[in-house]
Short mmCIF file of C-alpha atoms (C1' of nucleotides) in Angstrom, two decimals:
data_model
loop_
_atom_site.label_atom_id
_atom_site.label_comp_id
_atom_site.label_asym_id
_atom_site.label_seq_id
_atom_site.Cartn_x
_atom_site.Cartn_y
_atom_site.Cartn_z
CA MET A 426 21.97 75.06 21.11
CA ASN A 427 23.55 73.22 23.97
CA VAL A 428 22.22 69.92 22.73
CA HIS A 429 23.72 70.54 19.33
CA LEU A 430 27.09 71.37 20.75
CA VAL A 431 27.07 68.24 22.84
CA LEU A 432 26.08 66.08 19.90
CA ILE A 433 28.76 67.54 17.70
CA CYS A 434 31.22 66.99 20.48
CA VAL A 435 30.19 63.38 20.99
CA TYR A 436 30.26 62.69 17.28
CA SER A 437 33.70 64.09 16.72
CA MET A 438 34.93 62.40 19.85
CA ASN A 439 33.84 59.15 18.32
CA LYS A 440 35.86 59.78 15.20
CA LYS A 441 38.84 60.91 17.18
CA GLU A 442 38.58 57.82 19.33
CA LEU A 443 38.27 55.73 16.17
CA ILE A 444 41.53 57.15 14.91
CA LEU A 445 43.25 56.58 18.24
CA LYS A 446 41.96 53.03 18.47
CA THR A 447 43.04 52.25 14.93
CA THR A 448 46.47 53.70 15.63
CA LEU A 449 46.82 51.50 18.70
CA HIS A 450 45.80 48.51 16.65
CA LEU A 451 48.19 49.19 13.79
CA VAL A 452 51.14 50.02 16.01
CA ASN A 453 50.66 46.63 17.58
CA ARG A 454 50.53 44.92 14.23
CA HIS A 455 53.36 46.71 12.47
CA GLY A 456 55.13 48.73 15.13
CA PHE A 457 55.85 52.44 15.14
CA TYR A 458 58.31 51.64 12.44
CA HIS A 459 55.69 50.79 9.86
CA LEU A 460 52.77 52.91 10.94
CA SER A 461 51.54 54.63 7.79
CA MET A 462 49.04 57.46 7.81
CA LYS A 463 47.57 56.13 4.60
CA GLU A 464 47.03 52.66 6.01
CA LEU A 465 45.68 54.22 9.18
CA ALA A 466 43.03 56.11 7.20
CA GLU A 467 42.15 53.04 5.14
CA THR A 468 41.82 50.82 8.19
CA ALA A 469 39.73 53.37 10.03
CA GLY A 470 37.57 53.82 6.94
CA ILE A 471 38.25 57.53 6.65
CA SER A 472 40.08 59.75 4.25
CA ALA A 473 43.76 60.48 4.60
CA GLY A 474 43.12 64.14 5.33
CA THR A 475 40.59 63.53 8.09
CA THR A 476 43.25 62.54 10.56
CA TYR A 477 44.68 66.01 10.25
CA LEU A 478 41.42 67.57 11.35
CA TYR A 479 41.94 65.97 14.74
CA PHE A 480 45.69 65.76 15.06
CA ASP A 481 48.50 68.08 14.07
CA SER A 482 50.85 65.37 12.93
CA LYS A 483 51.68 61.72 13.15
CA GLU A 484 53.88 62.36 16.15
CA SER A 485 51.28 64.32 18.05
CA LEU A 486 48.78 61.56 17.33
CA ILE A 487 51.10 59.01 18.86
CA ASN A 488 51.90 61.26 21.78
CA GLU A 489 48.23 61.88 22.49
CA LEU A 490 47.52 58.18 22.36
CA TYR A 491 50.32 57.59 24.81
CA LYS A 492 49.03 60.20 27.20
CA ASN A 493 45.52 58.77 27.04
CA ILE A 494 46.74 55.30 27.86
CA ILE A 495 48.86 56.51 30.74
CA ILE A 496 45.94 58.43 32.19
CA GLU A 497 43.65 55.43 31.82
CA PHE A 498 46.18 53.03 33.30
CA ASN A 499 47.13 55.23 36.22
CA GLY A 500 43.47 55.94 36.88
CA LYS A 501 42.63 52.24 37.04
CA VAL A 502 45.60 51.45 39.26
CA LEU A 503 44.87 54.30 41.65
CA LYS A 504 41.36 52.93 42.11
CA GLY A 505 43.05 50.28 44.22
CA TYR A 506 44.29 52.92 46.60
CA GLU A 507 42.36 54.07 49.65
CA LYS A 508 43.89 56.49 52.09
CA GLY A 509 44.12 55.08 55.58
CA ARG A 510 44.03 51.47 54.49
CA SER A 511 46.92 49.16 55.22
CA PHE A 512 49.89 49.30 52.91
CA ARG A 513 49.39 45.64 52.15
CA SER A 514 45.82 46.12 50.97
CA ASN A 515 46.70 49.10 48.83
CA TYR A 516 49.72 47.37 47.35
CA PHE A 517 47.81 44.24 46.41
CA ASP A 518 44.82 46.05 44.99
CA MET A 519 46.88 48.47 42.95
CA MET A 520 49.20 45.80 41.63
CA ASN A 521 46.21 43.63 40.86
CA ASN A 522 44.58 46.45 38.96
CA ALA A 523 47.76 47.01 36.98
CA VAL A 524 47.98 43.38 35.93
CA ASP A 525 44.27 43.25 35.13
CA TYR A 526 44.54 46.32 32.96
CA TYR A 527 47.42 44.86 31.00
CA ILE A 528 45.72 41.50 30.56
CA LYS A 529 42.56 43.22 29.40
CA ASN A 530 44.44 45.66 27.16
CA PRO A 531 47.52 43.85 25.88
CA GLU A 532 47.77 46.30 23.02
CA CYS A 533 48.14 49.14 25.51
CA PHE A 534 50.86 47.28 27.31
CA SER A 535 52.73 46.67 24.09
CA PHE A 536 52.26 50.27 23.00
CA ILE A 537 53.61 51.68 26.24
CA GLU A 538 56.65 49.46 26.09
CA GLN A 539 57.31 50.41 22.49
CA TYR A 540 56.85 54.06 23.28
CA THR A 541 59.19 54.01 26.24
CA TYR A 542 62.05 52.97 24.02
CA SER A 543 61.32 55.23 21.09
CA PRO A 544 63.66 58.21 21.11
CA PHE A 545 61.57 60.17 18.60
CA ILE A 546 59.35 61.41 21.37
CA PHE A 547 58.70 65.10 21.86
CA LYS A 548 60.92 66.68 24.45
CA GLU A 549 58.00 67.45 26.72
CA THR A 550 57.20 63.79 27.14
CA GLN A 551 60.77 62.69 27.60
CA GLU A 552 60.36 63.06 31.32
CA GLU A 553 56.89 61.57 31.20
CA ASN A 554 58.45 58.35 30.04
CA LEU A 555 58.28 56.89 33.50
CA ALA A 556 54.80 58.24 34.23
CA ILE A 557 53.60 54.67 34.22
CA LEU A 558 55.46 54.15 37.48
CA GLU A 559 53.82 57.04 39.32
CA PRO A 560 51.10 55.09 41.15
CA ILE A 561 53.50 52.43 42.34
CA GLN A 562 56.07 55.04 43.24
CA LYS A 563 53.45 56.84 45.28
CA ILE A 564 52.72 53.99 47.68
CA ILE A 565 56.31 52.86 47.86
CA LYS A 566 57.24 56.34 48.96
CA GLU A 567 54.54 56.38 51.60
CA ALA A 568 55.41 52.92 52.84
CA LYS A 569 59.08 53.85 53.00
CA LYS A 570 58.28 56.79 55.25
CA GLU A 571 56.41 54.53 57.62
CA LYS A 572 59.14 51.89 57.37
CA MET A 573 56.72 49.31 56.05
CA VAL A 574 59.09 48.23 53.28
CA LYS A 575 62.60 46.87 53.22
CA GLU A 576 65.46 49.29 53.59
CA LEU A 577 66.32 49.42 49.94
CA PRO A 578 66.54 52.27 47.46
CA GLU A 579 63.12 53.49 46.34
CA THR A 580 63.97 52.74 42.73
CA LEU A 581 64.84 49.16 43.56
CA LEU A 582 61.55 48.66 45.39
CA ILE A 583 59.75 49.97 42.32
CA ALA A 584 61.77 47.73 40.02
CA LEU A 585 60.98 44.72 42.21
CA SER A 586 57.29 45.51 41.93
CA TYR A 587 56.89 46.54 38.33
CA GLY A 588 59.68 44.58 36.65
CA PRO A 589 58.23 41.11 37.20
CA ILE A 590 54.83 42.28 35.95
CA VAL A 591 56.33 43.49 32.69
CA SER A 592 58.36 40.33 32.26
CA MET A 593 55.37 38.13 32.94
CA MET A 594 53.26 40.11 30.50
CA LYS A 595 55.90 39.67 27.83
CA LEU A 596 55.98 35.93 28.42
CA PHE A 597 52.20 35.87 28.53
CA MET A 598 51.88 37.65 25.21
CA ALA A 599 54.41 35.29 23.67
CA GLY A 600 52.17 32.42 24.76
CA ARG A 601 54.84 31.14 27.07
CA THR A 602 52.98 31.43 30.33
CA ASP A 603 49.55 31.60 31.80
CA LEU A 604 48.48 34.74 33.61
CA LYS A 605 44.73 34.74 33.38
CA THR A 606 44.18 32.07 35.99
CA LYS A 607 43.80 33.42 39.48
CA THR A 608 46.60 31.22 40.78
CA THR A 609 49.38 32.48 38.56
CA LYS A 610 48.40 36.09 39.04
CA GLU A 611 48.21 35.65 42.81
CA GLN A 612 51.58 33.94 42.85
CA LEU A 613 53.02 36.86 40.92
CA LEU A 614 51.58 39.49 43.24
CA GLU A 615 52.50 37.51 46.35
CA ALA A 616 56.08 37.17 45.12
CA CYS A 617 56.34 40.91 44.48
CA TRP A 618 54.88 41.63 47.88
CA LYS A 619 57.40 39.38 49.59
CA ALA A 620 60.20 41.10 47.70
CA VAL A 621 59.37 44.56 49.03
CA SER A 622 57.59 44.05 52.38
CA ILE A 623 59.27 43.36 55.68
CA MET B 984 98.39 33.48 -0.35
CA ASN B 985 97.03 32.67 3.08
CA VAL B 986 98.16 35.99 4.41
CA HIS B 987 96.20 37.77 1.70
CA LEU B 988 93.03 35.89 2.43
CA VAL B 989 93.26 36.63 6.12
CA LEU B 990 93.84 40.29 5.49
CA ILE B 991 90.85 40.51 3.17
CA CYS B 992 88.77 38.83 5.80
CA VAL B 993 89.86 41.14 8.60
CA TYR B 994 89.44 44.20 6.45
CA SER B 995 85.92 43.46 5.36
CA MET B 996 84.98 42.35 8.87
CA ASN B 997 86.01 45.78 10.07
CA LYS B 998 83.72 47.54 7.63
CA LYS B 999 80.85 45.24 8.44
CA GLU B 1000 81.41 45.83 12.11
CA LEU B 1001 81.56 49.54 11.46
CA ILE B 1002 78.14 49.40 9.85
CA LEU B 1003 76.73 47.34 12.70
CA LYS B 1004 78.18 49.66 15.32
CA THR B 1005 76.86 52.72 13.55
CA THR B 1006 73.43 51.12 13.27
CA LEU B 1007 73.40 50.39 16.99
CA HIS B 1008 74.38 53.96 17.67
CA LEU B 1009 71.74 55.50 15.41
CA VAL B 1010 68.94 53.23 16.56
CA ASN B 1011 69.66 54.43 20.06
CA ARG B 1012 69.56 58.04 18.98
CA HIS B 1013 66.54 57.98 16.70
CA GLY B 1014 64.90 54.61 17.21
CA PHE B 1015 64.10 52.02 14.58
CA TYR B 1016 61.45 54.39 13.50
CA HIS B 1017 63.86 56.97 12.16
CA LEU B 1018 66.80 54.87 11.12
CA SER B 1019 67.72 56.04 7.64
CA MET B 1020 70.10 54.13 5.41
CA LYS B 1021 71.41 57.38 4.01
CA GLU B 1022 72.15 58.78 7.45
CA LEU B 1023 73.68 55.46 8.42
CA ALA B 1024 76.09 55.68 5.48
CA GLU B 1025 76.95 59.29 6.20
CA THR B 1026 77.59 58.62 9.88
CA ALA B 1027 79.72 55.59 9.13
CA GLY B 1028 81.63 57.58 6.52
CA ILE B 1029 80.79 55.20 3.70
CA SER B 1030 78.73 55.38 0.57
CA ALA B 1031 75.05 54.60 0.49
CA GLY B 1032 75.55 51.55 -1.65
CA THR B 1033 78.29 50.03 0.46
CA THR B 1034 75.88 48.83 3.12
CA TYR B 1035 74.28 46.58 0.52
CA LEU B 1036 77.54 44.84 -0.15
CA TYR B 1037 77.40 43.47 3.37
CA PHE B 1038 73.68 43.26 4.07
CA ASP B 1039 70.71 42.30 1.93
CA SER B 1040 68.40 44.93 3.31
CA LYS B 1041 67.74 47.26 6.18
CA GLU B 1042 65.76 44.57 7.94
CA SER B 1043 68.42 41.91 7.62
CA LEU B 1044 70.96 44.41 8.92
CA ILE B 1045 68.88 44.98 12.02
CA ASN B 1046 68.24 41.28 12.44
CA GLU B 1047 71.91 40.46 12.18
CA LEU B 1048 72.76 43.12 14.72
CA TYR B 1049 70.16 41.67 17.06
CA LYS B 1050 71.56 38.16 16.69
CA ASN B 1051 75.09 39.38 17.34
CA ILE B 1052 74.07 41.15 20.52
CA ILE B 1053 72.13 38.17 21.81
CA ILE B 1054 75.08 35.87 21.18
CA GLU B 1055 77.44 38.28 22.92
CA PHE B 1056 75.10 38.79 25.87
CA ASN B 1057 74.31 35.13 26.38
CA GLY B 1058 78.00 34.29 26.02
CA LYS B 1059 78.98 36.74 28.73
CA VAL B 1060 76.21 35.59 31.05
CA LEU B 1061 77.02 31.92 30.60
CA LYS B 1062 80.60 32.62 31.64
CA GLY B 1063 79.18 32.88 35.14
CA TYR B 1064 78.03 29.30 34.95
CA GLU B 1065 80.14 26.37 36.08
CA LYS B 1066 78.74 22.89 36.14
CA GLY B 1067 78.84 21.33 39.57
CA ARG B 1068 78.94 24.63 41.41
CA SER B 1069 76.20 25.61 43.80
CA PHE B 1070 73.04 27.08 42.35
CA ARG B 1071 73.60 30.19 44.42
CA SER B 1072 77.05 30.81 43.01
CA ASN B 1073 75.92 30.26 39.46
CA TYR B 1074 72.86 32.44 39.91
CA PHE B 1075 74.80 35.34 41.36
CA ASP B 1076 77.60 35.20 38.85
CA MET B 1077 75.30 34.94 35.88
CA MET B 1078 72.98 37.68 37.07
CA ASN B 1079 75.98 39.83 37.88
CA ASN B 1080 77.37 39.29 34.40
CA ALA B 1081 74.02 40.24 32.89
CA VAL B 1082 73.86 43.51 34.81
CA ASP B 1083 77.49 44.28 34.07
CA TYR B 1084 76.95 43.72 30.38
CA TYR B 1085 73.98 46.06 30.30
CA ILE B 1086 75.77 48.76 32.30
CA LYS B 1087 78.76 48.47 30.02
CA ASN B 1088 76.62 48.36 26.87
CA PRO B 1089 73.52 50.44 27.52
CA GLU B 1090 72.97 50.80 23.79
CA CYS B 1091 72.70 47.05 23.48
CA PHE B 1092 70.18 46.94 26.28
CA SER B 1093 68.09 49.61 24.65
CA PHE B 1094 68.37 47.94 21.27
CA ILE B 1095 67.22 44.58 22.58
CA GLU B 1096 64.25 46.12 24.32
CA GLN B 1097 63.27 48.05 21.21
CA TYR B 1098 63.66 44.98 19.08
CA THR B 1099 61.56 42.81 21.33
CA TYR B 1100 58.55 45.02 20.75
CA SER B 1101 59.02 45.61 17.04
CA PRO B 1102 56.62 43.45 15.05
CA PHE B 1103 58.44 44.00 11.76
CA ILE B 1104 60.81 41.23 12.58
CA PHE B 1105 61.36 38.33 10.24
CA LYS B 1106 59.28 35.31 11.03
CA GLU B 1107 62.33 33.20 11.83
CA THR B 1108 63.30 35.46 14.69
CA GLN B 1109 59.78 35.79 16.09
CA GLU B 1110 60.49 32.87 18.37
CA GLU B 1111 64.00 34.06 19.09
CA ASN B 1112 62.51 37.10 20.74
CA LEU B 1113 62.96 35.60 24.16
CA ALA B 1114 66.41 34.24 23.42
CA ILE B 1115 67.76 36.73 25.92
CA LEU B 1116 66.17 34.68 28.67
CA GLU B 1117 67.83 31.42 27.72
CA PRO B 1118 70.75 31.54 30.16
CA ILE B 1119 68.54 32.44 33.09
CA GLN B 1120 65.95 29.91 32.04
CA LYS B 1121 68.67 27.28 31.95
CA ILE B 1122 69.69 27.54 35.59
CA ILE B 1123 66.15 28.07 36.81
CA LYS B 1124 65.19 24.82 35.11
CA GLU B 1125 68.08 22.98 36.70
CA ALA B 1126 67.40 24.47 40.11
CA LYS B 1127 63.73 23.58 39.82
CA LYS B 1128 64.60 19.95 39.18
CA GLU B 1129 66.71 19.85 42.30
CA LYS B 1130 64.07 21.77 44.25
CA MET B 1131 66.48 24.58 45.01
CA VAL B 1132 63.95 27.26 44.08
CA LYS B 1133 60.50 28.14 45.30
CA GLU B 1134 57.59 26.09 44.04
CA LEU B 1135 56.45 28.62 41.48
CA PRO B 1136 55.95 28.44 37.71
CA GLU B 1137 59.23 28.49 35.83
CA THR B 1138 58.14 31.59 33.95
CA LEU B 1139 57.46 33.45 37.17
CA LEU B 1140 60.88 32.59 38.55
CA ILE B 1141 62.40 33.94 35.34
CA ALA B 1142 60.29 37.10 35.55
CA LEU B 1143 61.33 37.62 39.16
CA SER B 1144 64.97 37.39 38.11
CA TYR B 1145 65.06 39.29 34.86
CA GLY B 1146 62.22 41.77 35.34
CA PRO B 1147 63.81 43.82 38.11
CA ILE B 1148 67.06 44.02 36.16
CA VAL B 1149 65.28 45.48 33.14
CA SER B 1150 63.32 47.91 35.29
CA MET B 1151 66.42 49.04 37.12
CA MET B 1152 68.28 49.50 33.87
CA LYS B 1153 65.45 51.65 32.54
CA LEU B 1154 65.55 53.81 35.65
CA PHE B 1155 69.31 53.90 35.50
CA MET B 1156 69.32 55.07 31.90
CA ALA B 1157 66.76 57.73 32.74
CA GLY B 1158 69.17 58.99 35.39
CA ARG B 1159 66.74 58.13 38.10
CA THR B 1160 68.84 55.63 39.98
CA ASP B 1161 72.36 54.55 40.60
CA LEU B 1162 73.45 51.11 39.49
CA LYS B 1163 77.17 51.38 39.04
CA THR B 1164 78.02 51.38 42.73
CA LYS B 1165 78.63 47.95 44.13
CA THR B 1166 76.01 48.44 46.82
CA THR B 1167 73.01 49.07 44.60
CA LYS B 1168 73.93 46.26 42.25
CA GLU B 1169 74.42 43.87 45.16
CA GLN B 1170 71.11 44.90 46.66
CA LEU B 1171 69.43 44.24 43.34
CA LEU B 1172 70.96 40.80 42.94
CA GLU B 1173 70.35 39.89 46.56
CA ALA B 1174 66.68 40.89 46.23
CA CYS B 1175 66.27 38.76 43.10
CA TRP B 1176 67.95 35.86 44.82
CA LYS B 1177 65.64 36.10 47.81
CA ALA B 1178 62.66 36.19 45.48
CA VAL B 1179 63.48 32.87 43.84
CA SER B 1180 65.51 30.87 46.36
CA ILE B 1181 64.13 28.91 49.26
"C1'" DC C 1206 21.82 78.30 3.08
"C1'" DA C 1207 25.75 78.78 5.90
"C1'" DA C 1208 29.05 76.23 8.65
"C1'" DA C 1209 31.33 72.20 9.68
"C1'" DA C 1210 33.01 67.76 8.40
"C1'" DC C 1211 34.93 65.19 5.23
"C1'" DT C 1212 37.00 63.54 0.90
"C1'" DA C 1213 40.12 62.65 -2.82
"C1'" DA C 1214 43.65 64.16 -5.50
"C1'" DA C 1215 47.95 66.43 -5.50
"C1'" DT C 1216 52.53 67.66 -3.58
"C1'" DG C 1217 57.28 67.52 -2.76
"C1'" DA C 1218 60.36 65.43 0.18
"C1'" DA C 1219 62.46 61.25 1.78
"C1'" DC C 1220 62.88 56.55 1.56
"C1'" DG C 1221 65.41 51.97 0.53
"C1'" DT C 1222 67.69 50.08 -3.09
"C1'" DT C 1223 70.19 49.55 -7.59
"C1'" DC C 1224 73.79 49.82 -10.90
"C1'" DA C 1225 77.07 51.77 -14.15
"C1'" DT C 1226 81.29 53.62 -13.06
"C1'" DT C 1227 85.51 54.58 -10.47
"C1'" DT C 1228 88.94 53.46 -7.13
"C1'" DT C 1229 91.62 50.30 -4.66
"C1'" DT C 1230 93.74 46.01 -4.02
"C1'" DT C 1231 95.63 41.65 -5.57
"C1'" DT C 1232 97.94 38.89 -8.79
"C1'" DG C 1233 101.65 36.88 -11.41
"C1'" DA C 1234 104.97 37.44 -14.99
"C1'" DT C 1235 109.04 39.91 -15.52
"C1'" DA D 970 111.06 45.24 -6.91
"C1'" DT D 971 108.05 46.55 -10.78
"C1'" DC D 972 103.99 46.96 -13.27
"C1'" DA D 973 100.10 46.00 -16.12
"C1'" DA D 974 96.19 43.12 -16.01
"C1'" DA D 975 92.48 41.26 -13.30
"C1'" DA D 976 89.53 41.22 -9.46
"C1'" DA D 977 87.31 43.19 -5.67
"C1'" DA D 978 85.48 46.96 -3.16
"C1'" DA D 979 83.37 51.18 -3.00
"C1'" DT D 980 81.06 54.98 -4.92
"C1'" DG D 981 77.16 58.19 -5.71
"C1'" DA D 982 73.82 59.56 -8.84
"C1'" DA D 983 69.43 57.88 -10.25
"C1'" DC D 984 65.29 54.95 -9.64
"C1'" DG D 985 60.65 54.00 -8.52
"C1'" DT D 986 58.01 54.06 -4.58
"C1'" DT D 987 56.06 55.52 -0.48
"C1'" DC D 988 55.65 58.87 2.84
"C1'" DA D 989 53.24 62.62 5.71
"C1'" DT D 990 50.85 66.53 4.78
"C1'" DT D 991 48.15 70.17 2.10
"C1'" DT D 992 44.69 71.89 -0.77
"C1'" DA D 993 40.63 72.56 -3.22
"C1'" DG D 994 36.39 70.85 -3.71
"C1'" DT D 995 32.22 68.05 -2.07
"C1'" DT D 996 28.94 66.35 1.21
"C1'" DT D 997 26.62 66.54 5.47
"C1'" DT D 998 24.53 68.89 9.15
"C1'" DG D 999 21.54 72.03 11.83
#
DNA sequence: CAAAACTAAATGAACGTTCATTTTTTTGAT
DNA sequence: ATCAAAAAAATGAACGTTCATTTAGTTTTG
């Protein structure tokens, strides 16, 4: 009984994941703008109706994908955080994890950026739009309390940390810069660190 | 004779501009994703067919709007550049113009960001995607030659300048930060300057 | 065999675009 | 200044297509 339930669960999870993965892939190829449920089904090798066994609508599919990515990203970034460690260590490890995640999952990066600017989002996620900043915001807040960062608005400190990463990723994805070599990445992180630390 | 021609020109320019302005407005409200030519016509107070007297297609309309905004933005930013002046002065004035333009035209900022991540773009503009960085790239290149900036990759110096501006604008548009007060803007520009200058 | 998973065809609404027609503007002779 | 002819601009209904979603039926699973 239990075994059956688990197997069913795993199996359907696989199909659900397949749909999510295919969506991510297609959104990157054609954008939200041209994401078609028919093409999605064809690409995933399933029937058009199957998607609706796992998702209520196209929008909820996209929203769920977004939430999944945010959870994954924030989880990975927060792995660089250890309570009690120096701010510097936490900052570097978290920022490093963020960049690594984006380099490893460029489609997720692109999806998030597309999503952030799409006003068709459900109301509930409207405020979750900046959820991607939560991990960075967390340590900036802490560091600000302990006066380990410059006396600047919290938002500016976040922008000085996250902004350059996004810009570099954009340039990287356009083939205009390197980011995979240790040097460039370290230079990026070091520059961000200098911008916020005292 | 001449008077007639001029009047025709001005008149039709107005209608074209009306369509472009309405497009910008609607893209901000609903995203590319939900931009409908019918709604566009209704909102602009024109007939559905009229749009096609001025634009070949929905895509070319969007592309033309993008090009117009880029030209306007880059024009405004480059007004902060004077040959022979110090790098510092040029940097501050140009960056200041960029921020001012975005604050004054948040819809243009949002449109550009949406456009950058939309893969449905015509091939010809695929490379123009980073055209927004041209003015900043220009002075960074010059400053790099004269060793007025840190010894970092050109792309990183650009990312350290433009990235925080984009991030701050996003936070600003989400109502999460101030950016209109002189102080915050100056802090932003000063931080960018410190990140790139020696 | 019963339940769950899946398919394929069908549905109506919405889409971008076209085009025959109407309205508005311009022209040039009076 | 007037006005009919000509040209240009604008209309809006209609087009074929594509869309997201539903439904009824089939296959797979335990």
